[in-house]
PDB file of C-alpha atoms in Angstrom:
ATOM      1  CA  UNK A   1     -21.477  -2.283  24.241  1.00  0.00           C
ATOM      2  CA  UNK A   2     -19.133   0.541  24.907  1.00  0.00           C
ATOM      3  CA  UNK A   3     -15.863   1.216  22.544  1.00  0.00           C
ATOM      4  CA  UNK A   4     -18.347  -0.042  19.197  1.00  0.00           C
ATOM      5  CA  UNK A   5     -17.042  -3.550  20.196  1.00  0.00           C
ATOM      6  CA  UNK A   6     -18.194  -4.811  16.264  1.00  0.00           C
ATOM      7  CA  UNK A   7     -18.836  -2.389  13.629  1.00  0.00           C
ATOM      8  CA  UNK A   8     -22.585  -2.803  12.321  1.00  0.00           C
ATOM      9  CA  UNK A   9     -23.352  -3.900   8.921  1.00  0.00           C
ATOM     10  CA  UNK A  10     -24.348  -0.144   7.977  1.00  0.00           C
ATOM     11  CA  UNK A  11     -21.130   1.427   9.530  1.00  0.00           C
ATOM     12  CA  UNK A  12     -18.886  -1.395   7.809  1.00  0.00           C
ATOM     13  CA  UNK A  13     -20.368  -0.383   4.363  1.00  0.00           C
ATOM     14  CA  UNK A  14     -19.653   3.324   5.137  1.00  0.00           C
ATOM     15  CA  UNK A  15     -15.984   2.996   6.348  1.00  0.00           C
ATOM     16  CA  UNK A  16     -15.113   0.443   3.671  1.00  0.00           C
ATOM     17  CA  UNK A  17     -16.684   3.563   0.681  1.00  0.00           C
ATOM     18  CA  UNK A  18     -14.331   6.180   2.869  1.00  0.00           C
ATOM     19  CA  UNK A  19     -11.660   4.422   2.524  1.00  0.00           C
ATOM     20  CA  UNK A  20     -12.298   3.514  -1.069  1.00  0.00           C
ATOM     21  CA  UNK A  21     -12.941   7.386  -2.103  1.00  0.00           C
ATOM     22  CA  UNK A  22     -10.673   8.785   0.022  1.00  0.00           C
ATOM     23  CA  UNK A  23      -7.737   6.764  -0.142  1.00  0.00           C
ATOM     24  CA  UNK A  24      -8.253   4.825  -3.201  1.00  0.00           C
ATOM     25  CA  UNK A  25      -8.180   1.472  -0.879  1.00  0.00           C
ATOM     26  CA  UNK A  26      -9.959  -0.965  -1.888  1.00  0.00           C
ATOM     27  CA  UNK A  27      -9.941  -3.987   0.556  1.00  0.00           C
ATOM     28  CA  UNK A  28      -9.857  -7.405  -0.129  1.00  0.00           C
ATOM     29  CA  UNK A  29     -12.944  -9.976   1.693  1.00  0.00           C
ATOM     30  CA  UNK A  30     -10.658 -11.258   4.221  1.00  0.00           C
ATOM     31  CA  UNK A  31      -9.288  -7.837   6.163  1.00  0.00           C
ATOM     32  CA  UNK A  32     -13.057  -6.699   5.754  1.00  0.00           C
ATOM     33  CA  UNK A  33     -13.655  -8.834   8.638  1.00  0.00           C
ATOM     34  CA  UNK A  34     -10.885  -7.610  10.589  1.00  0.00           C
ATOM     35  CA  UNK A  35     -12.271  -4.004  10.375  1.00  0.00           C
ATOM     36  CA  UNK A  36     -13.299  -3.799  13.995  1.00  0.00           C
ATOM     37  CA  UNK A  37      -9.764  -4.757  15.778  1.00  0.00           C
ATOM     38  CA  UNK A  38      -8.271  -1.787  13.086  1.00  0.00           C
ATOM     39  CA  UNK A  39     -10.898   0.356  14.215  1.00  0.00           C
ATOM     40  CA  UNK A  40     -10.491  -0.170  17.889  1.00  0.00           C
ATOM     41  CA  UNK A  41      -6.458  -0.151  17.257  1.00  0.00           C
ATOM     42  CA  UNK A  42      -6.233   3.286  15.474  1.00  0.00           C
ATOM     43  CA  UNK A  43      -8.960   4.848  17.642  1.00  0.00           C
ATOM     44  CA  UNK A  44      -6.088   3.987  20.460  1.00  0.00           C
ATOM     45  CA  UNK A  45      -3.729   5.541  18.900  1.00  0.00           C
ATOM     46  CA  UNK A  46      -5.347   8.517  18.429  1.00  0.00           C
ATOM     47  CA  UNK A  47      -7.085   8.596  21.745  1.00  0.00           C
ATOM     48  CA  UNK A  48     -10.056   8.601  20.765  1.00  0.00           C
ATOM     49  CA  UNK A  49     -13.322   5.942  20.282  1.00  0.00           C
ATOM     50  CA  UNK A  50     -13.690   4.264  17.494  1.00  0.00           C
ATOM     51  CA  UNK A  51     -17.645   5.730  17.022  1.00  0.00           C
ATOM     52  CA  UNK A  52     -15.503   8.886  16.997  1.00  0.00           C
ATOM     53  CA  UNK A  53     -12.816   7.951  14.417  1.00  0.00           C
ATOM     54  CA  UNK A  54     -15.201   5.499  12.484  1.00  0.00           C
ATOM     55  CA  UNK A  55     -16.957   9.495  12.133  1.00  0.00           C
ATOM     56  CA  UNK A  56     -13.457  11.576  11.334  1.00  0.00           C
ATOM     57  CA  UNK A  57     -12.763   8.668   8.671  1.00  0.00           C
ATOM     58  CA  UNK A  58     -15.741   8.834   6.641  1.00  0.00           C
ATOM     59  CA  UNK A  59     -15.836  12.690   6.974  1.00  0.00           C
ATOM     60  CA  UNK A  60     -12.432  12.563   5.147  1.00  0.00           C
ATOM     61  CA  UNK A  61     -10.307  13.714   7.611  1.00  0.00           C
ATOM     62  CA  UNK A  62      -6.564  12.935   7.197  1.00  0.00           C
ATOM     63  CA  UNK A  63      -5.196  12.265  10.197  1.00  0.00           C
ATOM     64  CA  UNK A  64      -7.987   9.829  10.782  1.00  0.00           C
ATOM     65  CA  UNK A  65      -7.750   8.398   7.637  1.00  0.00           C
ATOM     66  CA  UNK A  66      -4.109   8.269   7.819  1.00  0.00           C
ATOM     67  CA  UNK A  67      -4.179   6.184  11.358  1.00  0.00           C
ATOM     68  CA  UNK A  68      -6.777   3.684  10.316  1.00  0.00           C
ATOM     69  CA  UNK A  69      -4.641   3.016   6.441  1.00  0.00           C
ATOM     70  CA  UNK A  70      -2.119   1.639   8.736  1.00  0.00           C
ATOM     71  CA  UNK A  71      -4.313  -1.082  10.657  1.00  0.00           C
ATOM     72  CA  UNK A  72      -6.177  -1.474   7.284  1.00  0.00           C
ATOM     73  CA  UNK A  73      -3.754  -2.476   4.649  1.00  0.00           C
ATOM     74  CA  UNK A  74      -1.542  -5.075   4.222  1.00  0.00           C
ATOM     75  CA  UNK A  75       2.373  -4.923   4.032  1.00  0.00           C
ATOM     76  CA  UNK A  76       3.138  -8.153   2.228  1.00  0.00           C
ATOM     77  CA  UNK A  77       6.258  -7.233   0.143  1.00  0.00           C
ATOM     78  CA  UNK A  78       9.502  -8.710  -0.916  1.00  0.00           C
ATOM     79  CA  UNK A  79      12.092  -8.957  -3.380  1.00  0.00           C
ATOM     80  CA  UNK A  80      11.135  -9.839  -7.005  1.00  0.00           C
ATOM     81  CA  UNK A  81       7.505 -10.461  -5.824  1.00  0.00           C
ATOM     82  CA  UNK A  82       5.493 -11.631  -8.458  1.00  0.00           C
ATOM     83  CA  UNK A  83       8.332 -13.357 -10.765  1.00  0.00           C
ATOM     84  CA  UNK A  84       6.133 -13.966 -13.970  1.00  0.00           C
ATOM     85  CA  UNK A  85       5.368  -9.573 -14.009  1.00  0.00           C
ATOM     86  CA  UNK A  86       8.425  -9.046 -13.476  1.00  0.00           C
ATOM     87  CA  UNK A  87      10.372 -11.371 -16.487  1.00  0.00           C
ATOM     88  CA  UNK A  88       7.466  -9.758 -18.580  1.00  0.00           C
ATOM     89  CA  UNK A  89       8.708  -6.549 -17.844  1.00  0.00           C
ATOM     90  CA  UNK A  90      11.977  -7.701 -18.778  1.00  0.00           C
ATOM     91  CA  UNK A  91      10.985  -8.851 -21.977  1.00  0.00           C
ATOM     92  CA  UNK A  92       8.727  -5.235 -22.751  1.00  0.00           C
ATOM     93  CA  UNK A  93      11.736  -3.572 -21.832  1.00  0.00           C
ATOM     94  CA  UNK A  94      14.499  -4.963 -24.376  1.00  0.00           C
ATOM     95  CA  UNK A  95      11.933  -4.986 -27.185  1.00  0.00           C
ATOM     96  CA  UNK A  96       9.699  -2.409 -26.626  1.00  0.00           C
ATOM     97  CA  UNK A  97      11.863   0.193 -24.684  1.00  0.00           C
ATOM     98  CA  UNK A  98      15.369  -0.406 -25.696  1.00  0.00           C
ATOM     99  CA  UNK A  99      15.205   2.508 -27.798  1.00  0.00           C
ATOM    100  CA  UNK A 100      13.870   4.866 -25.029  1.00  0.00           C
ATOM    101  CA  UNK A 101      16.207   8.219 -23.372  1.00  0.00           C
ATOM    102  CA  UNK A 102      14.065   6.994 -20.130  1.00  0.00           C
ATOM    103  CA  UNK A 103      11.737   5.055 -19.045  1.00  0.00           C
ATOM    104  CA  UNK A 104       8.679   5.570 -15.767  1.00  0.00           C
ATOM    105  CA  UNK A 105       7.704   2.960 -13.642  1.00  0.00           C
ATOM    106  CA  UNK A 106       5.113   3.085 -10.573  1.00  0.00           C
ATOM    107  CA  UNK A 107       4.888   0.658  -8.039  1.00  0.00           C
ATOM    108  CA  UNK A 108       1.373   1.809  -6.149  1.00  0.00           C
ATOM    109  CA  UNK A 109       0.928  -0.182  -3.088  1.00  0.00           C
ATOM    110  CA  UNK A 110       4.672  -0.797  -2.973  1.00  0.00           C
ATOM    111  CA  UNK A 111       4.569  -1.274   1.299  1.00  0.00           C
ATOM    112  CA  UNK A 112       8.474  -1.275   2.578  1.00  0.00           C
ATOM    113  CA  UNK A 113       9.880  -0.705  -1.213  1.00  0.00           C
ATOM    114  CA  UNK A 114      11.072  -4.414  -1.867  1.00  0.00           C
ATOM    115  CA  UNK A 115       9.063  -4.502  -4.984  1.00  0.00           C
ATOM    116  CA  UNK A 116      10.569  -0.707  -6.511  1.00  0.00           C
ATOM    117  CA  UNK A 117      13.746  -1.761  -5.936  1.00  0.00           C
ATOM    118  CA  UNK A 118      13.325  -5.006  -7.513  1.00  0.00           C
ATOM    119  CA  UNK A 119      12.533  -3.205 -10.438  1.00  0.00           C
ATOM    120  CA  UNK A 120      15.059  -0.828 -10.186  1.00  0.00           C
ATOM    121  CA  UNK A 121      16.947  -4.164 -10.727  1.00  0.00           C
ATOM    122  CA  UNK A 122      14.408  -5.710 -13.831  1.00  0.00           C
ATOM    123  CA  UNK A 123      15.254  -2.638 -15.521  1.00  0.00           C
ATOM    124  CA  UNK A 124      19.227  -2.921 -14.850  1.00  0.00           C
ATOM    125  CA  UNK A 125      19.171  -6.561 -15.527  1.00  0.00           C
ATOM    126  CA  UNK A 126      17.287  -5.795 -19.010  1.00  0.00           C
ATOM    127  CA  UNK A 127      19.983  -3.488 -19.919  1.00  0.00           C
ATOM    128  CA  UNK A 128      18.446   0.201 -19.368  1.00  0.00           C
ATOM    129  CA  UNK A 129      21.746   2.642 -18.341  1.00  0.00           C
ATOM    130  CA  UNK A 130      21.919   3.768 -14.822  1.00  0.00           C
ATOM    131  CA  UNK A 131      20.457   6.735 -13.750  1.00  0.00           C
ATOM    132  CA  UNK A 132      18.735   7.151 -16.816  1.00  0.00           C
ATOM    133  CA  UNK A 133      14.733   5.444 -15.616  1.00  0.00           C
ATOM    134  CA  UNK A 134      13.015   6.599 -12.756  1.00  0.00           C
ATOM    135  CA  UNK A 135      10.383   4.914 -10.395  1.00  0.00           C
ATOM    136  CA  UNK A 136       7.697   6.049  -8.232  1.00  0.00           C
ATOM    137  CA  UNK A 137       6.910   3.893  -5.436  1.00  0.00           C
ATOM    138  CA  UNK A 138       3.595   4.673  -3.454  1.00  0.00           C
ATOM    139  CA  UNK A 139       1.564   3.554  -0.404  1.00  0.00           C
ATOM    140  CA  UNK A 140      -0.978   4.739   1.840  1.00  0.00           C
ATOM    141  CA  UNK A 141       1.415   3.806   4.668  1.00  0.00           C
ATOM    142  CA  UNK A 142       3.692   5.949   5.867  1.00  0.00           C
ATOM    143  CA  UNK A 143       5.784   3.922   8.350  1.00  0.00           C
ATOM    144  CA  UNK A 144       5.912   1.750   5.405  1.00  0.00           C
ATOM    145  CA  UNK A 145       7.165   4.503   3.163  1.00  0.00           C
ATOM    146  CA  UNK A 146       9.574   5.305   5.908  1.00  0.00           C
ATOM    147  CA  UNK A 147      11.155   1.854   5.846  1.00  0.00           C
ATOM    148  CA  UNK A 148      10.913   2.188   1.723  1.00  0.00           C
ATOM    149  CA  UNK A 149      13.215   5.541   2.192  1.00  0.00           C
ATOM    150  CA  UNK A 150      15.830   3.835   4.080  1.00  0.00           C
ATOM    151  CA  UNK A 151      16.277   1.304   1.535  1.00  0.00           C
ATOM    152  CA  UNK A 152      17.863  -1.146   4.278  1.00  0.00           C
ATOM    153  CA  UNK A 153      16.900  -4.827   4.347  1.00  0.00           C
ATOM    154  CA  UNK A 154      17.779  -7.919   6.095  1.00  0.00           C
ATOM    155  CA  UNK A 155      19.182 -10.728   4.406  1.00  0.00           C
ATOM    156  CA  UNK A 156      15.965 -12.617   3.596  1.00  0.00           C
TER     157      UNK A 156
END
């Protein structure tokens, strides 16, 4: 079969270890099995075949790497996402932080940004000074990040 129509068991173990080293991605059972249509999708988009990417990827390279992150990971985001974190944060921060010139957040993983700027909010709601915490927000996406830097949403 031309265009590795499936990726062998072999080649599915190696790309999901690239991925993992290189990227830090670890992927979750259910998108393992969707490995071939990312494969065959960023090879596309790179002009190239996926025997040839599934080769840049685990030899590290970043453009390769970079193209197959965005068919590989999953942008599920929105606003105050994970409720119960997020009151606990609250909580941490009047007790715990209160007393703090600044405080650092990171939101790794944070796809489109809803989840940084909900806790841009937590920390407002919990009383923290504007301007005075800052947060990180990181993905291996960058048309994610992109979206994340406009900061504009739709109503939902």
């Amino acid at each position: 079969m031309s265009g590795l129509a499936r990726v062998r068991a072999e080649q599915r173990s190696e790309l999901i270890q690239a991925l993992k080293s290189h990227l830090g991605l670890r992927l979750s059972p259910g998108i393992e099995s969707s490995l071939d249509a990312a494969l065959r999708s960023a090879a596309s988009n790179l002009q190239t075949s996926p025997e040839m990417l599934l080769r840049r990827v685990v030899l590290g390279e970043a453009t390769a790497l970079r193209e197959l992150a965005e068919h590989t990971s999953i942008g599920e985001t929105y606003f105050y996402r994970q409720h119960e974190q997020l009151e606990a944060l609250t909580s941490y921060v009047r007790t715990q932080l209160a007393s703090q010139p600044s405080v650092k957040v990171w939101s790794a993983g944070c796809s489109s940004g809803e989840e940084p700027y909900s806790l841009a909010m937590v920390l407002r709601e919990a009383g923290r000074p504007s301007g005075s915490d800052s947060i990180l927000g990181t993905d291996v996406s960058a048309a994610a990040l992109a979206k994340a830097q406009e900061g504009r949403y739709g109503a939902w």
